[in-house]
Short mmCIF file of C-alpha atoms in Angstrom, two decimals:
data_model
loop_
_atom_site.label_atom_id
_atom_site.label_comp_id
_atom_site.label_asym_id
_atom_site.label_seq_id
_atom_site.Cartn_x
_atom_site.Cartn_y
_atom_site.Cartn_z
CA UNK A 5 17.84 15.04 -31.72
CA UNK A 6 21.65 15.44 -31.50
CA UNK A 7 21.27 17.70 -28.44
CA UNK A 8 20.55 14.77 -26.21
CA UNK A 9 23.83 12.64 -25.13
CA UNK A 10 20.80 9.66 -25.03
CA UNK A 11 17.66 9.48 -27.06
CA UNK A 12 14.37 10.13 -25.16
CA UNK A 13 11.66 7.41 -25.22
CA UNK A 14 9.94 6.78 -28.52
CA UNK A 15 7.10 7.93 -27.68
CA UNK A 16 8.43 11.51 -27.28
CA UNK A 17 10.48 12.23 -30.24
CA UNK A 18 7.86 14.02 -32.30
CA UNK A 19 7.06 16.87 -29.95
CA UNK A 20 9.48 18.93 -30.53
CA UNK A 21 8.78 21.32 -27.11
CA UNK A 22 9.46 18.56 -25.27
CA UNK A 23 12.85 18.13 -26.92
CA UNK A 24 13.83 21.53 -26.82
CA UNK A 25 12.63 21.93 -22.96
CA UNK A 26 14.26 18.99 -22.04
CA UNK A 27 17.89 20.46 -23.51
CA UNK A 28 17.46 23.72 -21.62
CA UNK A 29 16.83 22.04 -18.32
CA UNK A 30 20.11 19.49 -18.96
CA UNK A 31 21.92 22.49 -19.68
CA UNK A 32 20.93 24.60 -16.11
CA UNK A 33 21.30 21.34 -14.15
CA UNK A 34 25.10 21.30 -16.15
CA UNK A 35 25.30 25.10 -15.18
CA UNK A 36 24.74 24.63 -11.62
CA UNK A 37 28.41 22.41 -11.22
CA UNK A 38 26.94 18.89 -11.38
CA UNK A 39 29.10 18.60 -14.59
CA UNK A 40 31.09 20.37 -17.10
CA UNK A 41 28.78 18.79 -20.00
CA UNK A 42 25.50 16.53 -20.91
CA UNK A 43 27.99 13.64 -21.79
CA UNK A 44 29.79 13.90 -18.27
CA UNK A 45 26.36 14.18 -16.46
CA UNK A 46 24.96 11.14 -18.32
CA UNK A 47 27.97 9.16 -17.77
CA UNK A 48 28.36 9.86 -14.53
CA UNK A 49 24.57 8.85 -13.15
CA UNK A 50 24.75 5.43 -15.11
CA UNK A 51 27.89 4.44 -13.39
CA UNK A 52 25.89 4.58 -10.12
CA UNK A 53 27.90 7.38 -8.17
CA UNK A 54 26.37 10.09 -6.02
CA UNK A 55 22.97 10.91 -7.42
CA UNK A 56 22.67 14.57 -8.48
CA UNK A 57 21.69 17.01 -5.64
CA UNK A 58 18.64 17.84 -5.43
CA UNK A 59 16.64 21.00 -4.16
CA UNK A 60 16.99 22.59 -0.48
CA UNK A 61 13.58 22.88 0.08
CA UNK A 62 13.51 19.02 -1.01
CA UNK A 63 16.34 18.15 1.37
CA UNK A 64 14.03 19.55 3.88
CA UNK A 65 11.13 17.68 3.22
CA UNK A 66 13.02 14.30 3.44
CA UNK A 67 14.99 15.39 6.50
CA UNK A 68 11.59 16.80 8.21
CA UNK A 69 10.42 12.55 7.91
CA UNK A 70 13.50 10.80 8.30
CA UNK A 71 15.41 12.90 10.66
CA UNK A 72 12.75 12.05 13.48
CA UNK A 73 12.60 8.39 12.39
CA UNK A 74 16.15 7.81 12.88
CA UNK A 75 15.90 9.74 16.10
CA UNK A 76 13.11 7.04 17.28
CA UNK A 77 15.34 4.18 16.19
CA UNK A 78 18.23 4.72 17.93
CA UNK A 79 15.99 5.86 20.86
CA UNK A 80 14.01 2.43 20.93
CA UNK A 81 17.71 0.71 20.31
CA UNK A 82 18.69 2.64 23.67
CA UNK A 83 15.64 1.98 25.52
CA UNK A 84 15.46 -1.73 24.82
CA UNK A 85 18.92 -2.47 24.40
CA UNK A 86 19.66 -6.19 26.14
CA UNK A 87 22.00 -7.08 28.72
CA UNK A 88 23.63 -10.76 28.77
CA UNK A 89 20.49 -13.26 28.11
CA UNK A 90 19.44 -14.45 31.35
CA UNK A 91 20.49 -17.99 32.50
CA UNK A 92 18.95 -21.59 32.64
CA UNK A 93 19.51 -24.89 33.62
CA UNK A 94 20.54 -26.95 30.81
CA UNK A 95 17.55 -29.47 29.96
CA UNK A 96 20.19 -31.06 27.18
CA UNK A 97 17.97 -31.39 24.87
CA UNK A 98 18.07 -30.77 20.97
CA UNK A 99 20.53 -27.23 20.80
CA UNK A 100 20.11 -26.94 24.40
CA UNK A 101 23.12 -28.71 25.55
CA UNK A 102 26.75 -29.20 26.21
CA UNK A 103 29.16 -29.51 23.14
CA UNK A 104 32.49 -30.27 22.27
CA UNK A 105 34.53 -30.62 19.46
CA UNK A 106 36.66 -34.17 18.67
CA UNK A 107 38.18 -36.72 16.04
CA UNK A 108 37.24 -39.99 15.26
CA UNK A 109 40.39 -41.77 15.44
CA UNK A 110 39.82 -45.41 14.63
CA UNK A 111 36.98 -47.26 12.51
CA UNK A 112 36.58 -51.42 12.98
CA UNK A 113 33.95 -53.20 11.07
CA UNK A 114 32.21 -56.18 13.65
CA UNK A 115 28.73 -57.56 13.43
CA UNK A 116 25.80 -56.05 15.63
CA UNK A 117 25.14 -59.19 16.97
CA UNK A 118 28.45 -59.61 18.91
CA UNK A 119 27.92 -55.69 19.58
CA UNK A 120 24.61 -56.00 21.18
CA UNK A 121 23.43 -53.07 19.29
CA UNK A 122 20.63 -55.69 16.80
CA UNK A 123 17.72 -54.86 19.43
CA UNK A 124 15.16 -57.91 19.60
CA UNK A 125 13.69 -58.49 16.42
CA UNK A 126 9.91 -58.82 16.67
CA UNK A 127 8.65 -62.49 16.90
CA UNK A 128 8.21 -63.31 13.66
CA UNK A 129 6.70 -60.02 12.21
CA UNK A 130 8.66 -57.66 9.97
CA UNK A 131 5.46 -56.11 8.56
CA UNK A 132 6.66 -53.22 10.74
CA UNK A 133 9.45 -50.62 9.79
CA UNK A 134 10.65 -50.93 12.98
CA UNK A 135 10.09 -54.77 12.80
CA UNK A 136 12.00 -54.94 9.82
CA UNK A 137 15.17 -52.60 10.74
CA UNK A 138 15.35 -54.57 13.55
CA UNK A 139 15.61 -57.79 11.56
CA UNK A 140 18.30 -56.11 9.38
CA UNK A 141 20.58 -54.78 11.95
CA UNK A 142 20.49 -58.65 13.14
CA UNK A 143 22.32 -59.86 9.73
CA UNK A 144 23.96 -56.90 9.34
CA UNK A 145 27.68 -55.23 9.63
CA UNK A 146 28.24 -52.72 12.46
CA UNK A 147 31.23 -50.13 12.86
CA UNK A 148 32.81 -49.14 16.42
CA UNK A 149 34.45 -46.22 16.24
CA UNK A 150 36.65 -44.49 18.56
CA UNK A 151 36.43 -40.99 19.06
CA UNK A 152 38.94 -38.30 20.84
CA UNK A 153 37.32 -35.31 22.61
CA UNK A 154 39.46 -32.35 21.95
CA UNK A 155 38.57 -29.40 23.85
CA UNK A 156 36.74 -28.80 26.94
CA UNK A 157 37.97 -30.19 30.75
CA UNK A 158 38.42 -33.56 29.23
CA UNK A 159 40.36 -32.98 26.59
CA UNK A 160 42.65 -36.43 25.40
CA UNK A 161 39.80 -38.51 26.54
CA UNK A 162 38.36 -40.97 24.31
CA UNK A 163 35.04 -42.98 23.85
CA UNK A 164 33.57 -45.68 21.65
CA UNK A 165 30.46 -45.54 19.68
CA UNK A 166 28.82 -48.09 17.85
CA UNK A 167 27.21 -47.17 14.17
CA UNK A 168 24.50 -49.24 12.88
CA UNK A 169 24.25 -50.08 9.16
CA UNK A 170 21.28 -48.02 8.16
CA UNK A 171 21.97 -44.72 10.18
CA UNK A 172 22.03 -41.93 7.62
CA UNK A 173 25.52 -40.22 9.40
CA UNK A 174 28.59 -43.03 9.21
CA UNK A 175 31.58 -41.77 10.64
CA UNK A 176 35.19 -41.98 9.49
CA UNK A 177 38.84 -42.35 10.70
CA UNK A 178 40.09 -38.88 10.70
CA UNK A 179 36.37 -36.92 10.65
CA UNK A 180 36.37 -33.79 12.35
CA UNK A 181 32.95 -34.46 14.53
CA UNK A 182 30.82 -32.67 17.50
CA UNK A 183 29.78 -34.32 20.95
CA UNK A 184 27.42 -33.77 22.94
CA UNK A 185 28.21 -33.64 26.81
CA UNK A 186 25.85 -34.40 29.46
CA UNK A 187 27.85 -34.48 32.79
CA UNK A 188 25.04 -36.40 34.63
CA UNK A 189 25.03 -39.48 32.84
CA UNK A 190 27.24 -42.61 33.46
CA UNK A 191 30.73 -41.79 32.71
CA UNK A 192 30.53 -44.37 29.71
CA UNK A 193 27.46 -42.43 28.55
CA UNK A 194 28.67 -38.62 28.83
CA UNK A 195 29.81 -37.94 25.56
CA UNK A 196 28.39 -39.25 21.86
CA UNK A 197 28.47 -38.08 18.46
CA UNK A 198 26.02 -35.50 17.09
CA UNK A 199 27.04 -33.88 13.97
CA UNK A 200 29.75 -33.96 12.02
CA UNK A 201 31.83 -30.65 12.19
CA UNK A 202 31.50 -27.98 8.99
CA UNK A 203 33.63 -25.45 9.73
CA UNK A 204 35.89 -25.62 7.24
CA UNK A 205 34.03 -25.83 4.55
CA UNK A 206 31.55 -23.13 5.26
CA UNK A 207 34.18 -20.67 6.01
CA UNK A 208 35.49 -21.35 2.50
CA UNK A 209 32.14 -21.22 0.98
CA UNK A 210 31.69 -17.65 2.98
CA UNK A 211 35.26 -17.16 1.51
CA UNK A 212 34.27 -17.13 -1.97
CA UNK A 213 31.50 -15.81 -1.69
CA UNK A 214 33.04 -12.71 -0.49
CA UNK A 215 35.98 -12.96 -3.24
CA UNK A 216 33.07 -13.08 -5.86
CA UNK A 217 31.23 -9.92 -4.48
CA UNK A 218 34.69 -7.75 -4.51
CA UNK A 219 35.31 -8.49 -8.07
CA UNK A 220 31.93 -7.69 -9.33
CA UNK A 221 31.02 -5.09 -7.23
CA UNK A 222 34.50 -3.90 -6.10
CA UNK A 223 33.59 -0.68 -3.49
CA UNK A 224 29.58 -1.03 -3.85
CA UNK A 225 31.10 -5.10 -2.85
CA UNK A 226 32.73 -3.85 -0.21
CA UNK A 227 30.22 -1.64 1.04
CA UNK A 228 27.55 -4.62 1.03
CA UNK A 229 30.01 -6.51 2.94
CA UNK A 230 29.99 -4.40 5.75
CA UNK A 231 26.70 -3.55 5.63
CA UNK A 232 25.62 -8.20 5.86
CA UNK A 233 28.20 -7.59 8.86
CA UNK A 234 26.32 -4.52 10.78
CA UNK A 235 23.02 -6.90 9.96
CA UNK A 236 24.34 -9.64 11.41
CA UNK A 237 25.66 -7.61 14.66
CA UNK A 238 22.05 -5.98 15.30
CA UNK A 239 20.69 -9.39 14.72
CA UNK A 240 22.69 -11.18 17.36
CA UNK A 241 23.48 -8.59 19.70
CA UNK A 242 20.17 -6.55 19.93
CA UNK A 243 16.78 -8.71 18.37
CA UNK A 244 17.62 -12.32 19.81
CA UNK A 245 18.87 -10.95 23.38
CA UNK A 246 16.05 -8.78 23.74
CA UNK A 247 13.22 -11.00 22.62
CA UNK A 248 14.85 -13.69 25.49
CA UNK A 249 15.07 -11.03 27.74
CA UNK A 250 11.21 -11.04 27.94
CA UNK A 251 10.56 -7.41 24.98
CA UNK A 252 7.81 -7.04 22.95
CA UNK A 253 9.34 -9.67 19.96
CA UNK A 254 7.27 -7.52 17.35
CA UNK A 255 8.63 -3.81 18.79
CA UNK A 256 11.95 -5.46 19.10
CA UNK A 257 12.08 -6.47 15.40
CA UNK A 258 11.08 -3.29 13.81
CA UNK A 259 13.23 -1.11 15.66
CA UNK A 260 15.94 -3.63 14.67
CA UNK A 261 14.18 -4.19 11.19
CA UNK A 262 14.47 -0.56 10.72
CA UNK A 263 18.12 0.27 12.08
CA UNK A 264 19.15 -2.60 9.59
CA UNK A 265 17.40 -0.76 6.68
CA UNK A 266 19.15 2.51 7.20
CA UNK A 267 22.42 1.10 7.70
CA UNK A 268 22.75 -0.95 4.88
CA UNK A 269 20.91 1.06 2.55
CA UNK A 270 22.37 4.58 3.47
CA UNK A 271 25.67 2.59 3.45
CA UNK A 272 25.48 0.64 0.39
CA UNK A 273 23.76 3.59 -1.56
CA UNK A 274 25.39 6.88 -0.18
CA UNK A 275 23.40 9.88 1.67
CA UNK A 276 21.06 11.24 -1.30
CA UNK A 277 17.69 11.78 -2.26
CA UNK A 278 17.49 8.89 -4.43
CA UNK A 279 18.57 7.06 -1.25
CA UNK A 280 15.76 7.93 1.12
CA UNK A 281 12.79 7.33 -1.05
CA UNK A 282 14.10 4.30 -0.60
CA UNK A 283 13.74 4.05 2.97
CA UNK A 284 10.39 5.79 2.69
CA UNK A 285 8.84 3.16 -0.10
CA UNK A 286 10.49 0.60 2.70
CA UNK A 287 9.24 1.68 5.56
CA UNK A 288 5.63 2.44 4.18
CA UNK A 289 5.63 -1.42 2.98
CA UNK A 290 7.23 -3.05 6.33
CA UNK A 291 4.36 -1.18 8.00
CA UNK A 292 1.94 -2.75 5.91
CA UNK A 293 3.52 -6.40 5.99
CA UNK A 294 3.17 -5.56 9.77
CA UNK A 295 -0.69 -4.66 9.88
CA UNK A 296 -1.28 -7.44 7.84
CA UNK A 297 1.02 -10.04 9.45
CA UNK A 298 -0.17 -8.82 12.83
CA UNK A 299 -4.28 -9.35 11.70
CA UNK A 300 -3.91 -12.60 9.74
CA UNK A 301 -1.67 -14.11 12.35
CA UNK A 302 -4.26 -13.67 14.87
CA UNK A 303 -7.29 -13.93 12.78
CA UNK A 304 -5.79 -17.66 11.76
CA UNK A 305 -4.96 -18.59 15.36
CA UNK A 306 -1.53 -18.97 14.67
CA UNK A 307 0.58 -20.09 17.97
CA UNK A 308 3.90 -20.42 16.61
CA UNK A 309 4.60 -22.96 18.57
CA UNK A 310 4.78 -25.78 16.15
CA UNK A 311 7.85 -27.90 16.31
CA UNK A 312 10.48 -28.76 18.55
CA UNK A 313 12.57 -25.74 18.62
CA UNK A 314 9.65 -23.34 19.19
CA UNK A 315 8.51 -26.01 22.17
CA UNK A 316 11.62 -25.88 23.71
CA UNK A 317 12.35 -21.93 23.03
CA UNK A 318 8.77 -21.39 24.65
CA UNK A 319 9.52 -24.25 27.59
CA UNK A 320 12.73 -22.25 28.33
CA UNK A 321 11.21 -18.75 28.22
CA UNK A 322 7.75 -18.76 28.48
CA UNK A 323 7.52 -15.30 28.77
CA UNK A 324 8.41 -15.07 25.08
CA UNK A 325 5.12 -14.21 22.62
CA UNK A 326 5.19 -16.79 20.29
CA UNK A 327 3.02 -15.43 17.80
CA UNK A 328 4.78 -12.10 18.32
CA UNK A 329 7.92 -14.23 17.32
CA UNK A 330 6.10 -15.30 14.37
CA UNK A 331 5.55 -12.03 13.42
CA UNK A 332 8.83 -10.47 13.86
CA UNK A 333 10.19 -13.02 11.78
CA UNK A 334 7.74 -12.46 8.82
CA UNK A 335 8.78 -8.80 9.15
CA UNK A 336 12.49 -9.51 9.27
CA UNK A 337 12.39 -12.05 6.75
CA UNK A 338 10.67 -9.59 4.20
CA UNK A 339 12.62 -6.85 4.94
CA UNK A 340 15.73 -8.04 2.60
CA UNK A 341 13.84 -8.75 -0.25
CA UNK A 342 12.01 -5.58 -0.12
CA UNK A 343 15.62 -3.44 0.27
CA UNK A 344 16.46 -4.81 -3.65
CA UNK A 345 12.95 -3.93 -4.77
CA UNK A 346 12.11 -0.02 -3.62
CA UNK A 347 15.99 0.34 -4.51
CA UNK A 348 15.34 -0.37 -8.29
CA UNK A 349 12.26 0.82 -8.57
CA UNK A 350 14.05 4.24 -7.15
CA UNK A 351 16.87 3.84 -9.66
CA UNK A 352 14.91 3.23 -12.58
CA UNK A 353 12.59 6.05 -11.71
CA UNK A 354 15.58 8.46 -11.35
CA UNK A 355 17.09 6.74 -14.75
CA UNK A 356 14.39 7.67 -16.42
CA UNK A 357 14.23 11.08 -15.36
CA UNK A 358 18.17 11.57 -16.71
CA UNK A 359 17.19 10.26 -19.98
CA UNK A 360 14.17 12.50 -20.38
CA UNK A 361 14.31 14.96 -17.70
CA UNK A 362 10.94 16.88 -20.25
CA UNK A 363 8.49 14.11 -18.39
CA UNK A 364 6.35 14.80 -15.96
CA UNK A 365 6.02 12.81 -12.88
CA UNK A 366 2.55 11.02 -14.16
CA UNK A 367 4.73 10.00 -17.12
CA UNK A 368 7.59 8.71 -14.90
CA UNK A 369 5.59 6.95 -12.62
CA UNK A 370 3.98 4.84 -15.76
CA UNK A 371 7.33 4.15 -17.09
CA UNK A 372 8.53 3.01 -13.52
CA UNK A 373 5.96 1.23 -12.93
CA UNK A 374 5.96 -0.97 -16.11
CA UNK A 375 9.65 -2.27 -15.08
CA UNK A 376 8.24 -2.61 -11.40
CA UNK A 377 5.81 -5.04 -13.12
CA UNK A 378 8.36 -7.55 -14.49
CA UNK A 379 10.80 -6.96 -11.72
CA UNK A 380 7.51 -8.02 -8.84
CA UNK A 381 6.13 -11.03 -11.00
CA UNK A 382 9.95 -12.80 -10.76
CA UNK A 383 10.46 -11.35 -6.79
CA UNK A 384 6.97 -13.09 -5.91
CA UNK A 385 8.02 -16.55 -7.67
CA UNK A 386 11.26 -16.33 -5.94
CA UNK A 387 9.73 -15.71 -2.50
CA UNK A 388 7.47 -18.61 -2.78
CA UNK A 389 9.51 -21.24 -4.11
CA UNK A 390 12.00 -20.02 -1.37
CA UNK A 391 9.67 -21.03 1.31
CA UNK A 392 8.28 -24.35 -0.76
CA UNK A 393 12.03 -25.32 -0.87
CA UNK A 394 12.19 -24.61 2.98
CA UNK A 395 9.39 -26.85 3.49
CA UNK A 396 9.98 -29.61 0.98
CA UNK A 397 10.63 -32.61 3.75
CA UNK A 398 7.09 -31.52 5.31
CA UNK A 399 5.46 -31.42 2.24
CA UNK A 400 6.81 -34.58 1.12
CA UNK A 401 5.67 -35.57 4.53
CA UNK A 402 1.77 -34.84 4.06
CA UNK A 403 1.96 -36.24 0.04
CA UNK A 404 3.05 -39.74 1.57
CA UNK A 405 -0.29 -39.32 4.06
CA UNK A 406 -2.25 -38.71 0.41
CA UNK A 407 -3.90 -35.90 2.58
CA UNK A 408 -6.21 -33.16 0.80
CA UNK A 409 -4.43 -29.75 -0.27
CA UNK A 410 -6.95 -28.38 2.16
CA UNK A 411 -5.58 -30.53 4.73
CA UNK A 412 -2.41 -30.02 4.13
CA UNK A 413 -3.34 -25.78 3.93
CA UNK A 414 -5.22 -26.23 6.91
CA UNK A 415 -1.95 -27.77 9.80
CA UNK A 416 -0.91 -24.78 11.09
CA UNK A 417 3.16 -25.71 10.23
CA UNK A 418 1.43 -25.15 6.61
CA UNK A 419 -0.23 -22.10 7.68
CA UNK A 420 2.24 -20.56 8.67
CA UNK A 421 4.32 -20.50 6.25
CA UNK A 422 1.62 -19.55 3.91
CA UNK A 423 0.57 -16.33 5.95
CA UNK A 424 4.50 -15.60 5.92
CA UNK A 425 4.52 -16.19 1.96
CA UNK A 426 1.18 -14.22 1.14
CA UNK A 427 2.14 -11.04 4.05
CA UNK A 428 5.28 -10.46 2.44
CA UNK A 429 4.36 -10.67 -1.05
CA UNK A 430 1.62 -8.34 -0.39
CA UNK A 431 3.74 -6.43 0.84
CA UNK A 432 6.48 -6.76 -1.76
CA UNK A 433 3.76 -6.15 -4.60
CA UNK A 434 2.23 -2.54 -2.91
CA UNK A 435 5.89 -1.57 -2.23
CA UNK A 436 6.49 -0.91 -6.24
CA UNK A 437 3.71 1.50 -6.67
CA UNK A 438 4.48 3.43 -3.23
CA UNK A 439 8.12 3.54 -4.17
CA UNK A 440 7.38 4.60 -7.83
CA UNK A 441 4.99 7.01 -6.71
CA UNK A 442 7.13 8.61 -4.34
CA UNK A 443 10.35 8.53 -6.15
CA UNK A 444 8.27 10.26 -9.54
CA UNK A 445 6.88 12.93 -7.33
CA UNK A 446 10.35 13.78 -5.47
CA UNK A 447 12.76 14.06 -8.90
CA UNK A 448 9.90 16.01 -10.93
CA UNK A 449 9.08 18.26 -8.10
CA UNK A 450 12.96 18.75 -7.90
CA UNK A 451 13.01 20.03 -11.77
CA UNK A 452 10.75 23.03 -10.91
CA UNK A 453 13.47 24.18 -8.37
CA UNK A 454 15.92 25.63 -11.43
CA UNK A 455 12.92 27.01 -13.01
CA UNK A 456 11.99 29.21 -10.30
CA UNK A 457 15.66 30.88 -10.63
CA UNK A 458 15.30 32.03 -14.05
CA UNK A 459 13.76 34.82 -15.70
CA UNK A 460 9.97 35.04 -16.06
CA UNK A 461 9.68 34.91 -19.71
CA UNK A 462 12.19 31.60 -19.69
CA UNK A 463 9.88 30.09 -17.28
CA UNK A 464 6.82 30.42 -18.45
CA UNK A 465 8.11 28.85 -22.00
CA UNK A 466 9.25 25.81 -20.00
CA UNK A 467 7.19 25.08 -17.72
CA UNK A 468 3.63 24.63 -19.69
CA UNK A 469 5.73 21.38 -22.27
CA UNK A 470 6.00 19.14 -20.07
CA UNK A 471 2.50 19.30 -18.93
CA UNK A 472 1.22 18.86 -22.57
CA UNK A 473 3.52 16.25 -22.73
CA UNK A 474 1.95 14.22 -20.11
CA UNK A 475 -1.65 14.99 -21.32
CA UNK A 476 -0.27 13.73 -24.91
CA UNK A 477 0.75 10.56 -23.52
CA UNK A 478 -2.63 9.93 -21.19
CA UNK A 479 -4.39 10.11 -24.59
CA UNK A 480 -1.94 7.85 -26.18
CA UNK A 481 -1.87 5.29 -23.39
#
C-alpha cells in the first residue's frame, strides 16, 4: 500500500493486481517527463495546473470535433457580425428615452393643498385605493424639491418637482438623481426625476467583488476576470446588435452562446484534454436545452411578448422573433450554470483517475457519477429558487388574487418562466452523465496509450487487472 503517494478507493485495496498494475502505470506516466516522482505528479494535478498530456492519437480525436466547431463559430461570428443598431424615433417611453444626469439641490416641506398636487378627492367615498390616497395627499405634507441638470445642452438649468407623501422614491438635498428629457413638452415639463443615480455604489460593489476573486483565486481569479469581460463584450457587441438588426435571435445566441463557452472555459482552464470534454459535455447539453426549449416553447404557445419591455422591444422592431428571443435567452441563461457543472464533473472524473489510475472507465464513470448526483440535486434547487426569487413581486401578485396554482401555472408570464426553469434543468441534469461518460472514456482510453509502448509480456500482465477489476466491482455494486 505504501507504493501509492494516495490510497485507492476502499473498495479496491484487497486486489492486489490492481495495486500492483496501478504502480507500474504511475511509474511509466512518471517516466515519460510529466514528473520526476508519484509525490510530484500527485501534487501537482491537485493544485489544478496543466492536466497531464494525454495521447496523440487522443489529441486527434478531440481536435478532429472541436477544430471544425471553432472554425463554424468564428465563421457564423463573421457572417452575422452587426453593424451600429439601426435608428428610431424616440417614443420616450419606459428605457426608450432621453436621460440626463443632475442634483437635487434644495428640499422644502409645504402642504399639497397649497401645491395643487392633492387631486380631487372622491365625493365622499374612500372605499377606493385611489379614493383613499387621494384623501390622504389632501391632509398630508408635500416636498418641492429643486433639482440641477448637469450634463447634456442644458447643463446649469434647474427645475422643481413636487413629491407626494406616499411615493415610494423621496428625494434629498444633495442626491445624485437621473432625468428624463422629452424636448417636446412644455419647457416647464421637459425634464423630471426618474431614478435615483447608483453609480457609485455599484462600481464599489463590482470593486470588491473583484478584490475578493483575486485573493481566492489569485491567477485562476484573474483569468475568470477576463474571461466575465470577453462575455460581456460578445454579449453587447455581437448578440443584442444582431438580434435588433433583424438575425435569427436563436442562431445569433448559440453562435454567441458557444464563442462564450470556449473563451472562458479554454481561458479559465488552459488548452488540455481535460478542458475540451468540457466543451463537448457543454455543447451536447446546450443542444439539448435547445431542442427542448425550441419544442416546448412552441408546443405551449409561448409569445414572449408579455410585459412592457418585450411590447415596446417588439413595437420598436417588429421584425424581432419574440419567441426566438425567448429562446435564446433560455439558452444563454443556462449556459453559465452548465460551464461549473461539466467542469467538475470533468475534474472529478480525471481526480479519480490520478488516485487510482488501475480503474477502468465503467468504474470511473460510477464514481463520477455518484458526486455528479449531489453536485445536480443542489444546481437544480439553485436554478429554481433563482427564477422564484426573480418572480417573487408576480407571484405575490397572483397569491393576493387567491388564484388556483393552475391558474397561476397556466398565465403565460408563469409559463414562461417555468419552461425556462424545467429546459435548463433538463438540461443541467443529462449534462452530468454525458460529461461523465465522456470524460471516463477519454482518460481510460488514454492509459492504454503507454501500454502499447512496452514489451509484449509487460502488456499482457497489465492490461487483463483492470478489467477484472471492473467486473469485481459490477458484482459488488
Amino acid at each position: 500500500m505504501e507504493q501509492y503517494p494516495h490510497q485507492p478507493p476502499e473498495p479496491h485495496r484487497r486486489d492486489g493486481a490492481e495495486q500492483g498494475t496501478g504502480h507500474g502505470h504511475g511509474a511509466h506516466e512518471s517516466g515519460r517527463g510529466a514528473s520526476s516522482g508519484h509525490g510530484h505528479a500527485h501534487g501537482h494535478s491537485h493544485s489544478h495546473g496543466p492536466a497531464a498530456p494525454v495521447s496523440q492519437h487522443l489529441r486527434k480525436v478531440i481536435a478532429a470535433i472541436l477544430v471544425p466547431f471553432t472554425a463554424a463559430v468564428l465563421v457564423g461570428l463573421v457572417v452575422l457580425w452587426p453593424g451600429q443598431a439601426p435608428d428610431h424615433k424616440r417614443t420616450g417611453v419606459g428605457f426608450d428615452r432621453q436621460t440626463q444626469q443632475a442634483t437635487v439641490t434644495r428640499v422644502v416641506e409645504l402642504s399639497c393643498a397649497s401645491a395643487n398636487a392633492a387631486g380631487v378627492p372622491p365625493t365622499g367615498d374612500t372605499s377606493t385605493a385611489e379614493g383613499s390616497s387621494a384623501q390622504q395627499r389632501a391632509n398630508g405634507t408635500c416636498k418641492k424639491a429643486t433639482i440641477r441638470v448637469d450634463t447634456g445642452k442644458d447643463k446649469g438649468r434647474t427645475f422643481t418637482e413636487i413629491v407626494q407623501p406616499d411615493q415610494s422614491r423621496q428625494l434629498h438635498q444633495g442626491e445624485k438623481v437621473v432625468v428624463a428629457y422629452e424636448p417636446s413638452a412644455p419647457k416647464d415639463l421637459q425634464y423630471a426625476v426618474t431614478d435615483v443615480n447608483r453609480k457609485f455604489p455599484m462600481t464599489l460593489l463590482a470593486g470588491i467583488f473583484a478584490v475578493a476573486v483575486v485573493l481566492v483565486g489569485r491567477l485562476r481569479g484573474v483569468m475568470a476576470l477576463v474571461a466575465l469581460a470577453v462575455s460581456f463584450l460578445v454579449l453587447t457587441l455581437f448578440i443584442l446588435p444582431a438580434i435588433l438588426q433583424g438575425s435569427n435571435p436563436l442562431l445569433v445566441a448559440v453562435i454567441g452562446s458557444s464563442a462564450i463557452m470556449l473563451i472562458a472555459l479554454y481561458l479559465c482552464h488552459g488548452l488540455s484534454a481535460r478542458t475540451s470534454v468540457a466543451v463537448l459535455g457543454t455543447l451536447i447539453s446546450l443542444a439539448l436545452i435547445g431542442v427542448l426549449g425550441s419544442l416546448f416553447i412552441g408546443w405551449a404557445a409561448l409569445t414572449g411578448n408579455t410585459d412592457d419591455n418585450t411590447g415596446l422591444i417588439h413595437g420598436l422592431y417588429p421584425s424581432i422573433d419574440m419567441s426566438g428571443l425567448l429562446l435564446a435567452g433560455v439558452i444563454i441563461g443556462s449556459l453559465g450554470v452548465l460551464d461549473d457543472v461539466t467542469v467538475t464533473q470533468t475534474s472529478a472524473v480525471w481526480e479519480l483517475h490520478e488516485a487510482n489510475p488501475s480503474m477502468g472507465w465503467r468504474g470511473l464513470y460510477r464514481a463520477g457519477i455518484r458526486i455528479g448526483r449531489d453536485h445536480i440535486a443542489s444546481v437544480v434547487n439553485t436554478l429554481v429558487l433563482a427564477y422564484a426569487g426573480a418572480a417573487l413581486p408576480l407571484l405575490l401578485l397572483f397569491s393576493i388574487a387567491q388564484s388556483s396554482v393552475g391558474t397561476v401555472a397556466n398565465s403565460e408570464l408563469v409559463a414562461e418562466e417555468i419552461v425556462r426553469t424545467l429546459v435548463g434543468s433538463i438540461g443541467l441534469v443529462a449534462s452530468v452523465p454525458v460529461t461523465t461518460a465522456l470524460a471516463a472514456l477519454v482518460v481510460s482510453a488514454d492509459r492504454a496509450a503507454p501500454d502499447a509502448g512496452t514489451a509484449g509480456a509487460s502488456a499482457g500482465a497489465a492490461r487483463p487487472a483492470p478489467a477484472r477489476g471492473g467486473r469485481g466491482r459490477r458484482r459488488k455494486r
